[in-house]
Amino acid sequence: FQAFVLVGLVADSQKVRRLACIAISSLLENVQLVLVYPLLLSCCIDGDEQVAAASSEAIRNLAGYEEGLGIVLPNIAEKCSSLGRVRVLALIVRLFSASRSVASEVSRSGILSLLEAEVRNTNDTLVTLSVLELIYELAEVEHSAEFVSKTSLLQLLSSVISNDAADSILRSRAMMIAGRFLSKFRSVLSAIDRRFQAADECECALEALGQIG
């Protein structure tokens, strides 16, 4: 049965490819992941909108397996068109939101740097805006702040906000995203503030707030 599904993933018909992606999602325990993944990624990049959505969901399910995650992350950065890149980045965000353990592997793999690279690339405003929308989705993930703080995304957002030459819609979106991320640090500030009540920790708490500025 797997052979028929693999053929379906490379079919000319978009409907057949979509059905094959859906079938893969329910057969992951019985398929050779190393063979299936490149075909799913191709569907994500080159398929129509419905095929891309179905393949993205299948890859997200695949990443739920320890073996699958090891196959997905090292091979996700493929050379492709601007639309393909946005789809790959959307896939990264979906993987990141799957669970904290998957997010940890995504962070450790360094592929969040793909998002950073697209924000730095100012050649295509529409692509940059699409990537900012994906970062906004990333900011809504409960465990995002922990991992984003290890990247340069916040500094890049600051650069976009400060760039008078940037399109105003990009600056506006960057401000919204930065606000979303920073709101997650309120609990940290509150925890530090409560340390002022302890005489032996007051000085350290004051220094910590000074570091924040």
PDB file of C-alpha atoms in Angstrom:
ATOM      1  CA  PHE A   1       0.000   0.000   0.000  1.00  0.00           C
ATOM      2  CA  GLN A   2       2.900   2.325   0.749  1.00  0.00           C
ATOM      3  CA  ALA A   3       4.072   2.085  -2.864  1.00  0.00           C
ATOM      4  CA  PHE A   4       0.726   3.425  -4.104  1.00  0.00           C
ATOM      5  CA  VAL A   5       0.880   6.327  -1.650  1.00  0.00           C
ATOM      6  CA  LEU A   6       4.416   7.222  -2.758  1.00  0.00           C
ATOM      7  CA  VAL A   7       3.268   7.269  -6.379  1.00  0.00           C
ATOM      8  CA  GLY A   8       0.337   9.458  -5.352  1.00  0.00           C
ATOM      9  CA  LEU A   9       2.695  12.026  -3.814  1.00  0.00           C
ATOM     10  CA  VAL A  10       4.327  12.655  -7.202  1.00  0.00           C
ATOM     11  CA  ALA A  11       1.149  12.463  -9.305  1.00  0.00           C
ATOM     12  CA  ASP A  12       0.290  15.248 -11.744  1.00  0.00           C
ATOM     13  CA  SER A  13      -3.171  15.605 -10.232  1.00  0.00           C
ATOM     14  CA  GLN A  14      -3.260  17.995  -7.262  1.00  0.00           C
ATOM     15  CA  LYS A  15      -6.269  16.121  -5.853  1.00  0.00           C
ATOM     16  CA  VAL A  16      -4.380  12.824  -5.914  1.00  0.00           C
ATOM     17  CA  ARG A  17      -1.355  14.420  -4.221  1.00  0.00           C
ATOM     18  CA  ARG A  18      -3.588  15.891  -1.517  1.00  0.00           C
ATOM     19  CA  LEU A  19      -5.256  12.521  -0.857  1.00  0.00           C
ATOM     20  CA  ALA A  20      -1.837  10.857  -0.698  1.00  0.00           C
ATOM     21  CA  CYS A  21      -0.693  13.413   1.900  1.00  0.00           C
ATOM     22  CA  ILE A  22      -3.808  12.738   3.967  1.00  0.00           C
ATOM     23  CA  ALA A  23      -3.257   8.977   3.661  1.00  0.00           C
ATOM     24  CA  ILE A  24       0.344   9.346   4.845  1.00  0.00           C
ATOM     25  CA  SER A  25      -0.840  11.051   8.037  1.00  0.00           C
ATOM     26  CA  SER A  26      -2.732   7.913   9.046  1.00  0.00           C
ATOM     27  CA  LEU A  27       0.027   5.515   7.977  1.00  0.00           C
ATOM     28  CA  LEU A  28       3.093   7.085   9.562  1.00  0.00           C
ATOM     29  CA  GLU A  29       3.794   4.108  11.809  1.00  0.00           C
ATOM     30  CA  ASN A  30       4.022   1.839   8.773  1.00  0.00           C
ATOM     31  CA  VAL A  31       5.904   3.917   6.194  1.00  0.00           C
ATOM     32  CA  GLN A  32       9.596   4.430   5.519  1.00  0.00           C
ATOM     33  CA  LEU A  33       9.947   8.003   6.719  1.00  0.00           C
ATOM     34  CA  VAL A  34      13.225   8.646   4.929  1.00  0.00           C
ATOM     35  CA  LEU A  35      11.464   7.973   1.594  1.00  0.00           C
ATOM     36  CA  VAL A  36       8.248   9.791   2.379  1.00  0.00           C
ATOM     37  CA  TYR A  37       9.598  13.056   3.796  1.00  0.00           C
ATOM     38  CA  PRO A  38      11.289  14.484   0.659  1.00  0.00           C
ATOM     39  CA  LEU A  39       8.082  13.857  -1.296  1.00  0.00           C
ATOM     40  CA  LEU A  40       5.966  15.540   1.379  1.00  0.00           C
ATOM     41  CA  LEU A  41       8.301  18.539   1.424  1.00  0.00           C
ATOM     42  CA  SER A  42       8.049  18.766  -2.355  1.00  0.00           C
ATOM     43  CA  CYS A  43       4.244  18.769  -2.054  1.00  0.00           C
ATOM     44  CA  CYS A  44       4.483  21.526   0.548  1.00  0.00           C
ATOM     45  CA  ILE A  45       6.656  23.686  -1.703  1.00  0.00           C
ATOM     46  CA  ASP A  46       5.261  22.953  -5.162  1.00  0.00           C
ATOM     47  CA  GLY A  47       1.650  21.861  -4.602  1.00  0.00           C
ATOM     48  CA  ASP A  48      -1.431  24.050  -4.688  1.00  0.00           C
ATOM     49  CA  GLU A  49      -2.784  25.563  -1.480  1.00  0.00           C
ATOM     50  CA  GLN A  50      -4.752  22.460  -0.440  1.00  0.00           C
ATOM     51  CA  VAL A  51      -1.850  20.101  -1.190  1.00  0.00           C
ATOM     52  CA  ALA A  52       0.534  22.359   0.751  1.00  0.00           C
ATOM     53  CA  ALA A  53      -1.813  22.370   3.757  1.00  0.00           C
ATOM     54  CA  ALA A  54      -2.249  18.570   3.705  1.00  0.00           C
ATOM     55  CA  SER A  55       1.485  17.902   3.333  1.00  0.00           C
ATOM     56  CA  SER A  56       2.304  20.422   6.071  1.00  0.00           C
ATOM     57  CA  GLU A  57      -0.064  18.605   8.429  1.00  0.00           C
ATOM     58  CA  ALA A  58       1.505  15.248   7.501  1.00  0.00           C
ATOM     59  CA  ILE A  59       5.019  16.589   8.187  1.00  0.00           C
ATOM     60  CA  ARG A  60       3.843  18.016  11.514  1.00  0.00           C
ATOM     61  CA  ASN A  61       2.513  14.558  12.424  1.00  0.00           C
ATOM     62  CA  LEU A  62       5.738  12.981  11.202  1.00  0.00           C
ATOM     63  CA  ALA A  63       7.735  15.253  13.528  1.00  0.00           C
ATOM     64  CA  GLY A  64       5.801  13.768  16.425  1.00  0.00           C
ATOM     65  CA  TYR A  65       7.908  10.635  16.070  1.00  0.00           C
ATOM     66  CA  GLU A  66      11.472  10.729  17.383  1.00  0.00           C
ATOM     67  CA  GLU A  67      12.773   9.154  14.183  1.00  0.00           C
ATOM     68  CA  GLY A  68      10.664  11.503  12.078  1.00  0.00           C
ATOM     69  CA  LEU A  69      11.920  14.626  13.826  1.00  0.00           C
ATOM     70  CA  GLY A  70      15.487  13.559  13.123  1.00  0.00           C
ATOM     71  CA  ILE A  71      14.662  13.340   9.416  1.00  0.00           C
ATOM     72  CA  VAL A  72      12.618  16.531   9.142  1.00  0.00           C
ATOM     73  CA  LEU A  73      14.833  19.135  10.799  1.00  0.00           C
ATOM     74  CA  PRO A  74      18.165  18.600   9.001  1.00  0.00           C
ATOM     75  CA  ASN A  75      16.485  18.645   5.583  1.00  0.00           C
ATOM     76  CA  ILE A  76      13.904  21.383   5.843  1.00  0.00           C
ATOM     77  CA  ALA A  77      15.954  24.214   4.347  1.00  0.00           C
ATOM     78  CA  GLU A  78      15.471  23.613   0.642  1.00  0.00           C
ATOM     79  CA  LYS A  79      16.309  26.038  -2.166  1.00  0.00           C
ATOM     80  CA  CYS A  80      13.023  27.152  -3.685  1.00  0.00           C
ATOM     81  CA  SER A  81      10.963  30.103  -4.909  1.00  0.00           C
ATOM     82  CA  SER A  82       9.814  32.922  -2.626  1.00  0.00           C
ATOM     83  CA  LEU A  83       6.412  31.209  -2.272  1.00  0.00           C
ATOM     84  CA  GLY A  84       8.154  27.945  -1.470  1.00  0.00           C
ATOM     85  CA  ARG A  85      10.311  29.649   1.158  1.00  0.00           C
ATOM     86  CA  VAL A  86       7.257  31.161   2.838  1.00  0.00           C
ATOM     87  CA  ARG A  87       5.608  27.726   2.896  1.00  0.00           C
ATOM     88  CA  VAL A  88       8.715  26.162   4.437  1.00  0.00           C
ATOM     89  CA  LEU A  89       8.791  28.912   7.062  1.00  0.00           C
ATOM     90  CA  ALA A  90       5.090  28.345   7.771  1.00  0.00           C
ATOM     91  CA  LEU A  91       5.925  24.671   8.245  1.00  0.00           C
ATOM     92  CA  ILE A  92       8.659  25.595  10.740  1.00  0.00           C
ATOM     93  CA  VAL A  93       6.150  27.635  12.748  1.00  0.00           C
ATOM     94  CA  ARG A  94       3.687  24.726  12.713  1.00  0.00           C
ATOM     95  CA  LEU A  95       6.375  22.355  13.934  1.00  0.00           C
ATOM     96  CA  PHE A  96       7.369  24.835  16.639  1.00  0.00           C
ATOM     97  CA  SER A  97       3.796  25.028  17.893  1.00  0.00           C
ATOM     98  CA  ALA A  98       3.351  21.234  18.013  1.00  0.00           C
ATOM     99  CA  SER A  99       4.820  20.858  21.511  1.00  0.00           C
ATOM    100  CA  ARG A 100       7.540  22.216  23.746  1.00  0.00           C
ATOM    101  CA  SER A 101       9.772  19.202  23.044  1.00  0.00           C
ATOM    102  CA  VAL A 102       9.488  19.695  19.276  1.00  0.00           C
ATOM    103  CA  ALA A 103      10.079  23.443  19.730  1.00  0.00           C
ATOM    104  CA  SER A 104      13.237  22.614  21.669  1.00  0.00           C
ATOM    105  CA  GLU A 105      14.509  20.471  18.797  1.00  0.00           C
ATOM    106  CA  VAL A 106      13.590  23.184  16.274  1.00  0.00           C
ATOM    107  CA  SER A 107      15.529  25.723  18.338  1.00  0.00           C
ATOM    108  CA  ARG A 108      18.511  23.404  18.773  1.00  0.00           C
ATOM    109  CA  SER A 109      18.649  22.687  15.036  1.00  0.00           C
ATOM    110  CA  GLY A 110      19.131  26.378  14.266  1.00  0.00           C
ATOM    111  CA  ILE A 111      16.415  26.515  11.610  1.00  0.00           C
ATOM    112  CA  LEU A 112      14.771  29.528  13.249  1.00  0.00           C
ATOM    113  CA  SER A 113      17.653  31.359  11.569  1.00  0.00           C
ATOM    114  CA  LEU A 114      15.699  30.929   8.315  1.00  0.00           C
ATOM    115  CA  LEU A 115      13.078  33.312   9.712  1.00  0.00           C
ATOM    116  CA  GLU A 116      15.810  35.753  10.698  1.00  0.00           C
ATOM    117  CA  ALA A 117      17.327  35.622   7.207  1.00  0.00           C
ATOM    118  CA  GLU A 118      14.008  36.458   5.553  1.00  0.00           C
ATOM    119  CA  VAL A 119      13.454  39.445   7.871  1.00  0.00           C
ATOM    120  CA  ARG A 120      16.914  40.714   6.918  1.00  0.00           C
ATOM    121  CA  ASN A 121      16.097  40.295   3.230  1.00  0.00           C
ATOM    122  CA  THR A 122      14.452  43.574   2.209  1.00  0.00           C
ATOM    123  CA  ASN A 123      14.243  42.820  -1.507  1.00  0.00           C
ATOM    124  CA  ASP A 124      10.602  41.697  -1.441  1.00  0.00           C
ATOM    125  CA  THR A 125       8.189  43.598   0.812  1.00  0.00           C
ATOM    126  CA  LEU A 126       5.399  41.047   0.336  1.00  0.00           C
ATOM    127  CA  VAL A 127       7.630  38.149   1.377  1.00  0.00           C
ATOM    128  CA  THR A 128       8.902  40.118   4.387  1.00  0.00           C
ATOM    129  CA  LEU A 129       5.319  40.918   5.390  1.00  0.00           C
ATOM    130  CA  SER A 130       4.348  37.246   5.038  1.00  0.00           C
ATOM    131  CA  VAL A 131       7.292  36.254   7.231  1.00  0.00           C
ATOM    132  CA  LEU A 132       6.337  38.867   9.839  1.00  0.00           C
ATOM    133  CA  GLU A 133       2.837  37.370   9.912  1.00  0.00           C
ATOM    134  CA  LEU A 134       4.398  33.966  10.586  1.00  0.00           C
ATOM    135  CA  ILE A 135       6.520  35.437  13.389  1.00  0.00           C
ATOM    136  CA  TYR A 136       3.319  36.903  14.844  1.00  0.00           C
ATOM    137  CA  GLU A 137       1.865  33.370  14.855  1.00  0.00           C
ATOM    138  CA  LEU A 138       5.074  32.189  16.509  1.00  0.00           C
ATOM    139  CA  ALA A 139       4.681  34.851  19.200  1.00  0.00           C
ATOM    140  CA  GLU A 140       1.260  33.424  20.080  1.00  0.00           C
ATOM    141  CA  VAL A 141       2.753  30.014  20.911  1.00  0.00           C
ATOM    142  CA  GLU A 142       2.845  29.568  24.685  1.00  0.00           C
ATOM    143  CA  HIS A 143       6.477  28.468  24.863  1.00  0.00           C
ATOM    144  CA  SER A 144       7.822  30.845  22.191  1.00  0.00           C
ATOM    145  CA  ALA A 145       9.477  33.463  24.434  1.00  0.00           C
ATOM    146  CA  GLU A 146      11.831  30.903  25.969  1.00  0.00           C
ATOM    147  CA  PHE A 147      13.309  29.969  22.603  1.00  0.00           C
ATOM    148  CA  VAL A 148      12.986  33.266  20.719  1.00  0.00           C
ATOM    149  CA  SER A 149      15.116  34.946  23.393  1.00  0.00           C
ATOM    150  CA  LYS A 150      18.003  32.768  22.156  1.00  0.00           C
ATOM    151  CA  THR A 151      17.722  34.197  18.627  1.00  0.00           C
ATOM    152  CA  SER A 152      18.210  37.655  17.144  1.00  0.00           C
ATOM    153  CA  LEU A 153      14.531  38.011  16.182  1.00  0.00           C
ATOM    154  CA  LEU A 154      13.805  40.725  18.763  1.00  0.00           C
ATOM    155  CA  GLN A 155      16.841  42.729  17.635  1.00  0.00           C
ATOM    156  CA  LEU A 156      15.730  42.363  14.019  1.00  0.00           C
ATOM    157  CA  LEU A 157      12.228  43.562  14.896  1.00  0.00           C
ATOM    158  CA  SER A 158      13.805  46.560  16.620  1.00  0.00           C
ATOM    159  CA  SER A 159      15.789  47.296  13.456  1.00  0.00           C
ATOM    160  CA  VAL A 160      12.641  47.162  11.319  1.00  0.00           C
ATOM    161  CA  ILE A 161      10.796  49.482  13.727  1.00  0.00           C
ATOM    162  CA  SER A 162      13.700  51.969  13.689  1.00  0.00           C
ATOM    163  CA  ASN A 163      14.141  51.891   9.909  1.00  0.00           C
ATOM    164  CA  ASP A 164      12.563  55.058   8.485  1.00  0.00           C
ATOM    165  CA  ALA A 165      13.133  53.733   4.968  1.00  0.00           C
ATOM    166  CA  ALA A 166      11.068  50.593   5.592  1.00  0.00           C
ATOM    167  CA  ASP A 167       7.463  50.378   4.462  1.00  0.00           C
ATOM    168  CA  SER A 168       5.163  51.680   7.210  1.00  0.00           C
ATOM    169  CA  ILE A 169       3.134  48.455   7.184  1.00  0.00           C
ATOM    170  CA  LEU A 170       6.314  46.498   7.992  1.00  0.00           C
ATOM    171  CA  ARG A 171       7.151  48.818  10.886  1.00  0.00           C
ATOM    172  CA  SER A 172       3.581  48.566  12.210  1.00  0.00           C
ATOM    173  CA  ARG A 173       3.598  44.781  12.075  1.00  0.00           C
ATOM    174  CA  ALA A 174       7.030  44.605  13.694  1.00  0.00           C
ATOM    175  CA  MET A 175       5.753  46.764  16.578  1.00  0.00           C
ATOM    176  CA  MET A 176       2.761  44.480  17.108  1.00  0.00           C
ATOM    177  CA  ILE A 177       4.965  41.379  17.123  1.00  0.00           C
ATOM    178  CA  ALA A 178       7.511  42.919  19.500  1.00  0.00           C
ATOM    179  CA  GLY A 179       4.691  43.881  21.850  1.00  0.00           C
ATOM    180  CA  ARG A 180       3.347  40.338  21.736  1.00  0.00           C
ATOM    181  CA  PHE A 181       6.739  38.842  22.605  1.00  0.00           C
ATOM    182  CA  LEU A 182       7.527  41.359  25.341  1.00  0.00           C
ATOM    183  CA  SER A 183       4.158  40.805  27.005  1.00  0.00           C
ATOM    184  CA  LYS A 184       5.343  37.281  27.823  1.00  0.00           C
ATOM    185  CA  PHE A 185       8.124  38.716  30.000  1.00  0.00           C
ATOM    186  CA  ARG A 186       5.745  40.507  32.380  1.00  0.00           C
ATOM    187  CA  SER A 187       5.711  37.555  34.756  1.00  0.00           C
ATOM    188  CA  VAL A 188       9.508  37.706  34.950  1.00  0.00           C
ATOM    189  CA  LEU A 189       9.429  41.412  35.799  1.00  0.00           C
ATOM    190  CA  SER A 190       6.759  40.790  38.433  1.00  0.00           C
ATOM    191  CA  ALA A 191       8.824  38.003  39.980  1.00  0.00           C
ATOM    192  CA  ILE A 192      11.899  40.262  40.149  1.00  0.00           C
ATOM    193  CA  ASP A 193       9.813  43.071  41.622  1.00  0.00           C
ATOM    194  CA  ARG A 194       8.657  40.791  44.446  1.00  0.00           C
ATOM    195  CA  ARG A 195      12.292  40.121  45.385  1.00  0.00           C
ATOM    196  CA  PHE A 196      12.583  43.716  46.648  1.00  0.00           C
ATOM    197  CA  GLN A 197      10.735  42.512  49.741  1.00  0.00           C
ATOM    198  CA  ALA A 198      13.693  40.286  50.669  1.00  0.00           C
ATOM    199  CA  ALA A 199      16.497  42.341  52.236  1.00  0.00           C
ATOM    200  CA  ASP A 200      19.259  39.964  51.098  1.00  0.00           C
ATOM    201  CA  GLU A 201      17.999  39.930  47.478  1.00  0.00           C
ATOM    202  CA  CYS A 202      16.996  43.562  47.020  1.00  0.00           C
ATOM    203  CA  GLU A 203      20.352  44.640  45.585  1.00  0.00           C
ATOM    204  CA  CYS A 204      20.413  41.769  43.080  1.00  0.00           C
ATOM    205  CA  ALA A 205      16.833  42.521  41.979  1.00  0.00           C
ATOM    206  CA  LEU A 206      17.753  46.180  41.457  1.00  0.00           C
ATOM    207  CA  GLU A 207      20.768  45.192  39.373  1.00  0.00           C
ATOM    208  CA  ALA A 208      18.601  42.844  37.289  1.00  0.00           C
ATOM    209  CA  LEU A 209      16.156  45.650  36.494  1.00  0.00           C
ATOM    210  CA  GLY A 210      19.121  47.853  35.641  1.00  0.00           C
ATOM    211  CA  GLN A 211      20.277  45.252  33.126  1.00  0.00           C
ATOM    212  CA  ILE A 212      16.842  45.383  31.494  1.00  0.00           C
ATOM    213  CA  GLY A 213      17.043  49.169  31.357  1.00  0.00           C
TER     214      GLY A 213
END
